Coordinates of C-alpha atoms in Angstrom, one line a residue:
Chain A
M234 CA 19.7 44.0 -0.9
A235 CA 19.0 47.2 0.9
D236 CA 22.7 48.2 0.5
L237 CA 22.4 48.3 -3.3
A238 CA 19.3 50.4 -3.2
L239 CA 20.9 52.9 -0.9
A240 CA 24.1 53.3 -3.0
D241 CA 23.0 56.3 -5.0
S242 CA 23.7 55.7 -8.7
T243 CA 24.8 59.4 -9.2
A244 CA 27.7 59.1 -6.7
S245 CA 31.1 58.4 -7.9
P246 CA 32.3 54.7 -7.9
A247 CA 34.8 55.5 -5.1
D248 CA 32.0 57.0 -2.9
R249 CA 29.8 54.0 -3.6
L250 CA 32.5 51.7 -2.6
A251 CA 33.1 53.5 0.7
V252 CA 29.3 53.4 1.4
Y253 CA 29.2 49.8 0.6
K254 CA 32.2 49.0 2.8
A255 CA 30.7 50.9 5.7
Q256 CA 27.5 48.9 5.3
L257 CA 29.3 45.6 5.1
A258 CA 31.1 46.5 8.4
G259 CA 27.8 47.2 10.0
Q260 CA 26.4 43.9 8.8
R261 CA 29.4 42.1 10.2
A262 CA 29.0 43.8 13.6
T263 CA 25.4 42.6 13.8
D264 CA 26.5 39.2 12.6
A265 CA 29.1 39.1 15.4
R266 CA 26.5 40.0 18.0
K267 CA 24.4 37.1 16.7
W268 CA 26.9 34.4 17.4
P269 CA 25.2 33.0 20.5
L270 CA 22.2 32.5 18.3
Y271 CA 24.1 30.7 15.7
L272 CA 25.7 28.5 18.4
A273 CA 22.3 27.6 19.7
Y274 CA 21.1 27.0 16.2
G275 CA 24.0 24.7 15.5
A276 CA 23.4 22.8 18.8
V277 CA 19.7 22.2 17.7
I278 CA 20.7 20.9 14.3
V279 CA 23.3 18.6 15.9
F280 CA 20.7 17.2 18.4
F281 CA 18.3 16.4 15.6
V282 CA 20.8 14.9 13.2
L283 CA 23.0 13.0 15.7
P284 CA 20.8 9.9 16.3
L285 CA 20.4 9.4 12.5
A286 CA 24.1 9.9 11.9
Y287 CA 25.0 7.4 14.6
L288 CA 22.5 4.9 13.2
L289 CA 24.3 5.3 9.8
S290 CA 27.7 5.0 11.5
V291 CA 26.8 1.8 13.4
S292 CA 25.7 0.2 10.2
F293 CA 29.3 0.3 9.0
K294 CA 30.8 -1.1 12.3
T295 CA 32.1 -4.6 12.9
P296 CA 30.5 -6.5 15.9
D297 CA 33.5 -5.7 18.1
D298 CA 33.6 -2.1 17.0
V299 CA 29.9 -1.7 18.0
L300 CA 31.0 -2.2 21.7
S301 CA 33.6 0.6 21.6
G302 CA 31.0 3.4 22.2
R303 CA 32.9 5.7 19.8
F304 CA 30.9 7.7 17.2
L305 CA 32.8 6.7 14.1
P306 CA 33.7 3.2 13.1
T307 CA 37.4 2.4 13.6
E308 CA 37.6 0.0 10.7
P309 CA 34.5 0.6 8.5
T310 CA 32.9 -2.5 7.0
L311 CA 30.2 -3.0 4.4
A312 CA 29.5 -6.5 5.6
N313 CA 26.4 -5.5 7.6
W314 CA 24.4 -4.4 4.6
P315 CA 24.2 -7.7 2.6
A316 CA 24.0 -9.6 5.9
A317 CA 20.9 -7.6 7.0
F318 CA 19.1 -8.4 3.7
G319 CA 20.2 -12.0 4.1
A320 CA 19.2 -12.5 7.7
T321 CA 15.5 -11.4 7.2
D322 CA 13.2 -10.9 4.3
L323 CA 14.1 -7.2 4.4
D324 CA 13.4 -6.3 0.8
G325 CA 10.0 -8.1 1.1
F326 CA 9.2 -6.1 4.2
I327 CA 10.1 -2.8 2.5
L328 CA 8.1 -3.7 -0.6
N329 CA 5.0 -4.6 1.6
S330 CA 5.3 -1.3 3.4
V331 CA 5.6 0.7 0.2
I332 CA 2.6 -1.1 -1.3
A333 CA 0.5 -0.7 1.8
S334 CA 1.4 3.0 2.3
L335 CA 0.8 4.0 -1.4
S336 CA -2.4 2.0 -1.8
S337 CA -3.9 3.0 1.5
A338 CA -3.1 6.7 0.9
A339 CA -4.9 6.4 -2.5
L340 CA -7.9 4.9 -0.7
T341 CA -7.8 7.6 1.9
M342 CA -7.8 10.3 -0.7
A343 CA -10.6 8.7 -2.7
I344 CA -12.8 8.8 0.4
A345 CA -11.7 12.1 1.9
V346 CA -11.6 14.4 -1.2
P347 CA -15.3 14.2 -2.2
A348 CA -16.4 14.1 1.4
T349 CA -14.3 17.1 2.3
Y350 CA -15.7 19.0 -0.7
A351 CA -19.3 18.1 0.2
M352 CA -18.9 19.0 3.9
V353 CA -17.1 22.3 3.2
R354 CA -19.0 23.6 0.2
L355 CA -22.4 21.9 0.2
N356 CA -22.7 21.7 4.0
T357 CA -23.5 18.1 3.8
G358 CA -23.8 16.6 7.3
G359 CA -24.2 20.0 8.9
R360 CA -21.9 20.7 11.8
F361 CA -22.1 17.2 13.2
L362 CA -20.3 15.2 10.5
P363 CA -17.1 17.3 10.3
T364 CA -16.9 17.4 14.2
F365 CA -17.5 13.7 14.4
T366 CA -14.9 12.9 11.7
L367 CA -12.3 14.9 13.7
A368 CA -13.4 13.4 17.0
T369 CA -12.7 9.9 15.8
Y370 CA -9.0 10.9 15.5
M371 CA -8.9 11.6 19.2
A372 CA -9.6 8.0 20.1
P373 CA -6.4 5.9 20.5
P374 CA -6.0 3.3 17.7
V375 CA -5.9 0.6 20.3
V376 CA -9.7 1.1 20.6
A377 CA -10.2 -0.1 17.1
L378 CA -7.7 -2.9 17.3
I379 CA -9.8 -5.8 18.8
P380 CA -13.0 -5.2 16.9
L381 CA -11.1 -4.8 13.6
F382 CA -9.3 -8.0 14.3
F383 CA -12.6 -9.9 14.4
L384 CA -14.0 -8.0 11.4
L385 CA -10.9 -8.8 9.3
R386 CA -11.0 -12.4 10.2
Y387 CA -14.7 -12.6 9.4
A388 CA -14.0 -11.0 6.0
G389 CA -11.1 -13.3 5.4
L390 CA -8.7 -10.4 5.2
L391 CA -6.7 -11.0 8.4
H392 CA -3.0 -11.5 7.9
S393 CA -3.2 -10.1 4.3
L394 CA -1.9 -7.0 2.7
P395 CA -5.4 -5.9 1.3
G396 CA -6.8 -6.1 4.9
L397 CA -4.0 -3.8 6.2
I398 CA -4.5 -1.4 3.3
V399 CA -8.2 -1.1 4.1
V400 CA -7.4 -0.5 7.8
Y401 CA -4.8 2.2 7.0
G402 CA -7.0 3.7 4.3
L403 CA -9.8 4.3 6.9
M404 CA -7.4 5.2 9.7
N405 CA -6.1 8.2 7.9
V406 CA -9.4 9.7 6.6
P407 CA -9.8 12.1 9.6
V408 CA -6.2 13.3 9.0
A409 CA -6.8 13.9 5.3
F410 CA -10.1 15.6 6.0
W411 CA -8.4 17.9 8.5
L412 CA -5.6 18.8 6.0
L413 CA -7.8 19.2 3.0
T414 CA -10.4 21.4 4.7
S415 CA -8.2 24.4 4.8
F416 CA -7.2 24.0 1.1
V417 CA -10.8 23.8 0.0
R418 CA -11.8 26.7 2.2
A419 CA -9.0 28.8 0.7
L420 CA -10.7 28.6 -2.8
P421 CA -13.0 31.5 -3.5
R422 CA -16.6 30.3 -3.5
E423 CA -17.2 32.3 -6.8
I424 CA -15.2 29.7 -8.7
D425 CA -17.6 26.9 -7.8
E426 CA -20.6 29.2 -8.4
A427 CA -19.3 30.1 -11.9
A428 CA -19.1 26.3 -12.7
W429 CA -22.6 25.8 -11.4
I430 CA -23.9 28.6 -13.6
D431 CA -22.3 26.9 -16.5
G432 CA -24.3 23.9 -15.6
A433 CA -21.6 21.7 -14.1
G434 CA -22.8 19.2 -11.4
T435 CA -21.1 18.7 -8.1
W436 CA -18.9 15.8 -9.3
T437 CA -17.8 17.7 -12.5
T438 CA -17.1 20.9 -10.4
L439 CA -15.1 18.8 -7.9
W440 CA -13.1 16.8 -10.5
R441 CA -12.6 19.5 -13.2
I442 CA -12.4 22.7 -11.2
V443 CA -11.6 22.1 -7.5
V444 CA -9.1 19.1 -7.7
P445 CA -6.7 20.8 -10.2
L446 CA -6.8 24.0 -8.1
I447 CA -5.9 22.3 -4.8
A448 CA -3.4 19.9 -6.4
P449 CA -0.5 21.0 -4.0
G450 CA -2.8 20.4 -1.0
L451 CA -3.7 17.0 -2.4
A452 CA -0.1 16.1 -2.9
A453 CA 0.8 17.1 0.6
S454 CA -2.1 15.2 2.1
F455 CA -1.4 12.1 0.1
I456 CA 2.3 12.1 1.2
I457 CA 1.5 12.7 4.8
C458 CA -1.1 9.8 4.8
A459 CA 1.4 7.5 3.0
V460 CA 4.1 8.3 5.6
L461 CA 1.7 7.7 8.5
A462 CA 0.8 4.3 7.0
Y463 CA 4.5 3.5 6.3
N464 CA 5.4 4.2 9.9
E465 CA 2.4 2.4 11.5
F466 CA 3.2 -0.4 14.0
L467 CA 0.3 -1.5 16.2
F468 CA -2.2 -2.6 13.5
A469 CA 0.6 -4.1 11.4
F470 CA 1.7 -6.1 14.4
F471 CA -1.8 -7.8 14.8
F472 CA -3.0 -7.8 11.2
T473 CA 0.0 -9.1 9.3
T474 CA 2.1 -12.2 9.4
E475 CA 5.2 -13.6 7.5
P476 CA 4.4 -13.0 3.8
S477 CA 2.5 -9.8 4.4
R478 CA 4.7 -8.4 7.2
T479 CA 5.7 -4.8 7.0
L480 CA 9.0 -3.1 7.7
T481 CA 8.3 -1.7 11.1
I482 CA 7.4 -5.2 12.4
G483 CA 10.4 -6.7 10.7
I484 CA 12.7 -4.2 12.4
A485 CA 11.0 -4.6 15.8
L486 CA 11.3 -8.4 15.7
F487 CA 14.9 -8.1 14.5
Q488 CA 15.8 -6.0 17.6
G489 CA 13.8 -8.3 19.9
E490 CA 16.0 -11.3 19.1
R491 CA 18.3 -12.6 21.8
L492 CA 21.5 -12.2 19.9
V493 CA 21.1 -8.8 18.4
N494 CA 23.7 -7.8 15.8
F495 CA 23.6 -4.1 16.2
G496 CA 25.4 -3.4 13.0
Q497 CA 22.9 -5.4 10.9
M498 CA 20.0 -3.9 12.8
A499 CA 21.3 -0.4 12.0
A500 CA 21.8 -1.3 8.3
A501 CA 18.3 -2.7 8.1
S502 CA 16.9 0.4 9.8
V503 CA 18.7 2.8 7.4
A504 CA 17.6 0.8 4.4
G505 CA 14.0 1.1 5.6
L506 CA 14.4 4.8 6.1
V507 CA 15.5 5.5 2.5
P508 CA 12.0 5.5 0.9
V509 CA 10.6 8.0 3.4
Y510 CA 13.6 10.2 3.5
V511 CA 13.7 10.4 -0.3
V512 CA 10.1 11.6 -0.2
A513 CA 10.9 14.0 2.6
V514 CA 13.7 15.7 0.7
L515 CA 11.9 15.8 -2.7
A516 CA 8.6 17.0 -1.4
Q517 CA 9.7 19.1 1.5
R518 CA 8.0 22.3 0.3
W519 CA 4.6 20.6 -0.1
L520 CA 5.0 18.7 3.1
V521 CA 5.7 21.8 5.1
S522 CA 2.9 23.8 3.5
G523 CA 0.5 20.8 4.1
L524 CA 1.4 20.4 7.7
V525 CA 1.2 24.1 8.4
S526 CA -2.1 24.7 6.7
G527 CA -3.7 21.9 8.7
G528 CA -2.1 22.6 12.0
V529 CA -2.5 26.4 12.4
K530 CA -5.7 28.1 11.3
Chain B
M253 CA -17.2 41.1 -3.9
A254 CA -13.5 41.8 -4.4
D255 CA -13.7 40.7 -8.0
T256 CA -16.7 42.9 -8.8
A257 CA -14.7 45.8 -7.4
A258 CA -12.0 45.0 -9.9
F259 CA -14.4 45.3 -12.8
T260 CA -15.6 48.8 -11.9
L261 CA -13.3 51.3 -13.5
P262 CA -11.8 54.1 -11.3
G263 CA -14.0 57.1 -11.3
S264 CA -17.0 55.3 -12.7
S265 CA -20.4 56.6 -11.8
I266 CA -22.5 55.6 -8.9
A267 CA -24.9 54.2 -11.4
G268 CA -22.2 52.0 -12.7
Q269 CA -21.4 50.7 -9.3
A270 CA -25.1 50.0 -8.7
R271 CA -25.2 48.1 -12.0
A272 CA -22.1 46.0 -10.9
E273 CA -23.8 45.3 -7.6
R274 CA -26.9 44.2 -9.4
A275 CA -24.9 42.0 -11.7
R276 CA -23.1 40.4 -8.7
R277 CA -26.4 39.7 -6.9
Y278 CA -27.8 38.3 -10.1
A279 CA -24.8 35.9 -10.5
A280 CA -25.2 34.8 -6.8
T281 CA -28.9 34.1 -7.3
L282 CA -28.3 32.3 -10.5
A283 CA -25.6 30.2 -8.8
A284 CA -28.0 29.5 -5.9
T285 CA -30.7 28.3 -8.3
R286 CA -28.3 26.2 -10.3
K287 CA -26.5 24.9 -7.2
P288 CA -26.6 21.2 -7.7
S289 CA -28.6 19.5 -5.0
G290 CA -28.6 16.0 -3.7
G291 CA -25.0 15.1 -4.7
G292 CA -23.6 15.8 -1.3
W293 CA -24.7 12.6 0.5
L294 CA -23.3 10.5 -2.2
M295 CA -20.0 12.3 -1.8
V296 CA -19.8 11.7 1.9
A297 CA -21.2 8.1 1.8
P298 CA -17.8 6.4 1.7
L299 CA -16.6 8.5 4.6
V300 CA -19.7 7.6 6.6
V301 CA -19.2 3.9 5.9
G302 CA -15.5 4.4 6.9
L303 CA -16.4 6.1 10.2
V304 CA -18.9 3.3 11.0
V305 CA -16.4 0.6 10.3
F306 CA -13.5 2.4 12.1
A307 CA -15.1 4.2 14.9
V308 CA -18.8 3.4 15.6
Y309 CA -18.6 -0.4 15.2
P310 CA -15.4 -0.8 17.2
L311 CA -16.7 1.2 20.1
A312 CA -20.0 -0.7 20.2
Y313 CA -18.4 -4.1 19.8
L314 CA -15.8 -3.2 22.5
I315 CA -18.5 -2.4 25.0
V316 CA -20.2 -5.8 24.2
L317 CA -16.8 -7.6 24.5
S318 CA -16.0 -5.9 27.8
F319 CA -19.0 -7.5 29.5
S320 CA -18.0 -11.0 28.3
E321 CA -15.4 -13.6 28.6
S322 CA -13.7 -13.7 25.3
S323 CA -10.5 -14.9 23.7
L324 CA -9.1 -14.1 20.3
G325 CA -10.1 -17.6 19.1
R326 CA -13.6 -17.6 20.7
P327 CA -15.2 -14.3 21.4
L328 CA -18.3 -13.9 23.6
T329 CA -18.1 -17.3 25.4
E330 CA -20.0 -16.1 28.5
W331 CA -21.5 -12.9 30.0
V332 CA -19.6 -11.8 33.1
G333 CA -21.1 -8.5 34.0
F334 CA -18.6 -6.0 35.4
D335 CA -16.0 -8.6 36.2
N336 CA -13.6 -7.4 33.5
F337 CA -13.8 -3.8 34.8
A338 CA -13.3 -4.9 38.4
Y339 CA -10.3 -7.0 37.3
A340 CA -8.8 -4.2 35.3
L341 CA -9.1 -1.7 38.1
S342 CA -8.0 -4.0 40.8
G343 CA -4.7 -5.0 39.1
R344 CA -1.9 -2.8 37.8
F345 CA -3.9 -1.3 35.0
G346 CA -5.0 1.6 37.2
D347 CA -1.4 2.5 37.7
T348 CA -0.8 2.5 34.0
L349 CA -3.6 5.0 33.5
W350 CA -2.0 7.5 36.0
R351 CA 1.4 6.8 34.5
T352 CA 0.2 7.5 31.0
V353 CA -1.5 10.8 32.0
F354 CA 1.6 12.0 34.0
F355 CA 3.7 11.0 31.1
A356 CA 1.7 12.5 28.2
V357 CA 0.7 15.8 29.7
P358 CA 4.2 17.1 30.8
L359 CA 5.8 15.6 27.7
S360 CA 3.4 17.5 25.4
L361 CA 4.0 20.7 27.4
I362 CA 7.7 20.4 27.2
Q363 CA 7.6 19.6 23.5
V364 CA 5.5 22.7 22.8
A365 CA 7.8 24.9 24.8
L366 CA 10.9 23.5 23.1
G367 CA 9.3 23.7 19.7
V368 CA 8.5 27.4 20.3
L369 CA 12.1 28.0 21.3
V370 CA 13.4 26.3 18.2
A371 CA 10.9 28.3 16.1
L372 CA 12.0 31.6 17.7
L373 CA 15.6 30.6 16.9
F374 CA 14.7 29.9 13.3
N375 CA 12.8 33.2 13.1
S376 CA 15.9 35.2 14.2
A377 CA 18.8 33.2 12.9
V378 CA 18.0 31.9 9.4
R379 CA 16.4 32.9 6.2
S380 CA 14.5 29.6 5.5
G381 CA 17.4 27.4 4.4
S382 CA 16.0 24.5 2.4
L383 CA 18.7 22.2 3.8
V384 CA 17.7 23.0 7.3
R385 CA 14.1 22.5 6.5
A386 CA 14.8 19.0 5.0
L387 CA 16.9 18.1 8.1
I388 CA 14.2 19.2 10.5
L389 CA 11.6 17.1 8.6
L390 CA 13.6 13.9 9.0
P391 CA 12.8 13.1 12.7
L392 CA 9.0 13.4 12.2
M393 CA 9.2 11.3 9.0
T394 CA 11.1 8.5 10.9
P395 CA 9.0 5.5 11.9
P396 CA 8.9 5.5 15.7
V397 CA 10.2 1.9 15.7
M398 CA 13.4 3.2 14.0
V399 CA 13.5 6.2 16.4
G400 CA 13.5 3.6 19.2
V401 CA 16.3 1.6 17.5
A402 CA 18.5 4.7 17.0
W403 CA 18.1 5.8 20.7
K404 CA 18.6 2.3 21.9
L405 CA 22.0 2.3 20.2
I406 CA 22.8 5.7 21.8
L407 CA 21.7 4.8 25.3
N408 CA 22.9 1.2 25.5
P409 CA 25.1 0.3 28.4
T410 CA 27.5 -1.7 26.2
G411 CA 28.7 0.4 23.3
G412 CA 26.2 3.1 23.6
L413 CA 27.3 6.6 22.5
V414 CA 26.4 8.3 25.7
N415 CA 28.1 5.8 28.0
G416 CA 31.1 5.8 25.7
M417 CA 31.4 9.6 26.2
L418 CA 30.7 9.5 29.9
M419 CA 33.4 6.9 30.5
S420 CA 36.0 8.5 28.2
L421 CA 35.4 11.8 30.1
G422 CA 35.8 9.8 33.4
L423 CA 32.4 10.8 34.7
T424 CA 31.4 7.2 35.5
A425 CA 33.5 4.1 36.0
D426 CA 30.7 1.7 35.1
P427 CA 28.2 2.2 32.2
V428 CA 24.8 3.5 33.2
S429 CA 21.9 1.3 32.1
F430 CA 19.6 4.1 31.0
L431 CA 16.9 1.8 29.7
G432 CA 17.1 -0.6 32.6
T433 CA 16.9 1.7 35.6
S434 CA 14.3 4.2 36.8
P435 CA 13.7 7.0 36.4
W436 CA 16.1 7.0 33.4
A437 CA 14.0 4.5 31.4
M438 CA 10.9 6.7 31.4
L439 CA 13.0 9.8 30.7
S440 CA 14.7 8.0 27.8
I441 CA 11.3 7.2 26.2
G442 CA 10.4 10.9 26.7
L443 CA 13.7 12.0 25.2
A444 CA 13.3 9.8 22.1
D445 CA 9.7 11.1 21.6
T446 CA 10.8 14.7 22.1
W447 CA 13.5 14.2 19.5
Q448 CA 10.8 12.9 17.1
W449 CA 8.1 15.5 17.6
T450 CA 9.7 18.8 18.6
P451 CA 10.5 19.6 14.9
F452 CA 6.8 19.1 14.1
V453 CA 5.9 21.6 16.8
A454 CA 8.7 23.9 15.6
I455 CA 7.4 23.9 12.0
L456 CA 3.8 24.8 13.1
A457 CA 5.0 27.4 15.6
F458 CA 7.3 28.9 13.0
A459 CA 4.4 29.3 10.6
A460 CA 2.3 30.9 13.4
L461 CA 5.2 33.3 14.1
Q462 CA 5.5 34.2 10.4
A463 CA 1.8 35.1 10.3
I464 CA 2.4 37.9 12.8
P465 CA 2.8 41.2 10.9
E466 CA 6.1 43.0 11.2
D467 CA 4.3 46.2 12.4
V468 CA 3.4 44.5 15.6
Y469 CA 7.1 44.1 16.5
E470 CA 7.8 47.6 15.3
A471 CA 5.0 49.2 17.3
A472 CA 6.2 47.4 20.5
R473 CA 9.8 48.4 19.8
L474 CA 8.8 52.1 19.4
D475 CA 7.1 51.9 22.7
G476 CA 10.4 50.9 24.2
A477 CA 9.7 47.2 24.9
T478 CA 12.6 44.9 25.3
P479 CA 12.7 41.7 23.2
V480 CA 11.7 39.6 26.2
Q481 CA 8.8 41.9 26.9
I482 CA 7.7 41.8 23.3
F483 CA 7.7 38.1 23.4
V484 CA 5.8 37.6 26.7
K485 CA 3.3 40.5 26.4
V486 CA 2.7 40.7 22.6
I487 CA 3.8 37.7 20.7
L488 CA 2.8 34.9 23.2
P489 CA -0.8 36.0 23.5
M490 CA -1.1 36.2 19.7
L491 CA 0.4 32.7 19.4
A492 CA -1.9 31.3 22.1
P493 CA -4.6 29.8 19.9
A494 CA -2.1 28.2 17.6
L495 CA -0.1 26.8 20.6
A496 CA -3.3 25.5 22.2
A497 CA -4.1 23.6 18.9
I498 CA -0.6 22.2 18.7
F499 CA -0.7 21.2 22.4
L500 CA -4.0 19.4 21.8
L501 CA -2.6 17.6 18.8
R502 CA 0.6 16.5 20.6
L503 CA -1.4 15.4 23.6
I504 CA -3.7 13.2 21.5
M505 CA -0.6 11.7 19.8
A506 CA 1.3 11.2 23.1
F507 CA -1.6 9.1 24.5
K508 CA -1.3 6.8 21.5
L509 CA 2.4 6.2 22.2
F510 CA 3.2 2.5 22.0
D511 CA 6.1 1.7 19.6
L512 CA 8.8 3.4 21.6
V513 CA 7.9 1.5 24.8
Y514 CA 7.9 -1.7 22.8
V515 CA 11.3 -1.1 21.3
L516 CA 13.1 0.7 24.1
T517 CA 12.0 -0.9 27.4
S518 CA 9.2 -3.4 26.9
G519 CA 7.5 -1.7 29.8
G520 CA 10.4 -2.3 32.2
P521 CA 12.4 -2.1 34.4
G522 CA 9.8 -4.1 36.3
F523 CA 6.6 -2.3 35.5
D524 CA 8.0 1.3 35.5
T525 CA 7.4 2.3 31.9
N526 CA 4.3 0.3 31.3
L527 CA 1.9 2.7 29.7
S528 CA -1.8 1.8 29.2
T529 CA -1.5 1.0 25.5
Y530 CA 1.4 -1.4 26.3
M531 CA -0.5 -3.1 29.1
I532 CA -3.6 -3.6 26.8
W533 CA -1.3 -5.1 24.2
E534 CA 0.1 -7.5 26.9
T535 CA -3.3 -8.5 28.0
L536 CA -4.2 -9.3 24.4
F537 CA -1.0 -10.9 23.4
R538 CA 0.3 -12.6 26.5
D539 CA -3.0 -13.4 28.4
F540 CA -5.2 -13.7 25.3
D541 CA -7.9 -12.2 27.5
V542 CA -10.0 -10.1 25.0
G543 CA -12.7 -9.3 27.6
A544 CA -10.3 -7.8 30.0
A545 CA -8.4 -6.0 27.2
S546 CA -11.7 -4.5 26.0
A547 CA -12.5 -3.2 29.5
Q548 CA -9.0 -1.8 29.8
T549 CA -9.3 -0.1 26.4
L550 CA -12.7 1.5 27.4
L551 CA -11.2 2.8 30.7
F552 CA -8.2 4.1 28.8
A553 CA -10.5 5.8 26.2
I554 CA -12.5 7.4 29.0
T555 CA -9.3 8.7 30.7
V556 CA -8.0 10.2 27.4
G557 CA -11.4 11.9 27.0
V558 CA -11.4 13.3 30.5
V559 CA -8.0 14.8 30.1
T560 CA -8.3 16.1 26.5
L561 CA -11.8 17.6 26.7
P562 CA -10.7 20.4 29.0
V563 CA -7.8 21.1 26.6
T564 CA -10.3 21.3 23.7
W565 CA -12.3 23.8 25.8
L566 CA -9.2 25.8 26.5
H567 CA -8.4 25.8 22.8
K568 CA -11.8 27.2 22.1
Q569 CA -11.3 29.9 24.7
A570 CA -8.0 30.9 23.3
E571 CA -9.5 31.2 19.9
A572 CA -12.4 33.2 21.1
L573 CA -10.0 35.5 23.0
N574 CA -8.3 36.5 19.8
G575 CA -11.6 36.7 17.8

């Protein structure tokens, strides 16, 4: 970039070429000095990709081949994949997880978006409510486990997907509030004030002005809440049973069986990872910005 | 204020500026008078209900349960005073509290340190490759149960990748049971958790690094500071508030760890990797003793509070330091 700017347009083509070559050589010299960095960089990438690559590799191994301890399958087989779907209700588990994660994230956002706006812009709840909301996130979820078990049973929602959706929806409210706060704060206050002068009420201002402006933040928060719900284990373990069982429980029970078929287990795990990974790759820009805006202020 | 400045033309008179200032103040007053009132509580009402259901009620009910003899089928059969607490503290539960603290605190520290190193590496080696960004997101998007499955496959004595490599290199004759012997089992859980969460720390630390203006590096370089000096004396103090926040976040999450223990070791070998969350789960699911589990949960919550509150305070200090 800088090289082109430096190459003076009045110089002859030959001179420009010489300058360019000199700069390229300099660039290569610094690149060469950076090789330990690139090596470290490569090692980091390998460390983070290896377990996933191995999981994928094992899903193509025959039962004998699994015991070899080699990275790649010696005689790749596709047999594990249909077998994994046949051995358990894997597609049912994945469907339950997808429904629970999307519905609960929608519920979380429906609760958190107006509340965040009111707390940040209208100072509703003063200093106490925002602090208290965040403080509830610090308590381990196991605290809520037993009381919610009795509450769900009383409400007739125990061992049902709607019950789990409500639990996840409430569970992620502090996270959504924490992520959304920075997006709402980043909007200039004058925008709200202009809407108020034009006679818009709080709900109109929120819905017509604020929500469209923080759309990327909303998307990031929604996705993060959906992923948190998809990955959840403890509540799903207690609050669901066979027809409403979610993927994480299905996989955990799969691997707990006495005669574990590692190839099938790997295939089931990879199949369950596909939905989150597709989201991760498609929405990476939003995800990173969402994580960053919440985490570092 | 910035927008009113944009409306005043360059070289406009002082009178013009005063007029603009008056207009701005008028708009602010107008906005204040037209500011909708009363809608706020309606907007936070669902959140308040949610907090009551998810935080206030559980804590209150848990306290009640902890003084009772209860099972999942029949809660509150009998009041037993402090028996549940005495039982919880006399048994092995006390050990799990210590174990959890001595697991969560160093683990979070190590992850923050590694995450910063990875972020520094990114900062100097790449120009935000989107492929790398997608790859680094994968571990933290992976359900912990699947993280456990993947690492179990790697660390298994029969057919595990690590043992396969160790044996083909001739480093051991017999496979090592990483998940079945101490201290390997606890270290394995830590390794899997570090694999999952270091990228998260790295993304946050990278963003904090990018927020430091280039002039800071340049000024330090002009003063003849070496890269290490620049990092230790200039960059690290500027990162401190962000790092304290990340550490706090990681610590809270590390205390919640349950899935990896369940999948990788089931608390074994013996009792060596039994963390508080796992023991509470066992009390509930194996002993069906809700009263004792409630007492354990309260003791665990108090422990988490005692450890995290100083960190919260530290975070506030770090923030105040940098103004």
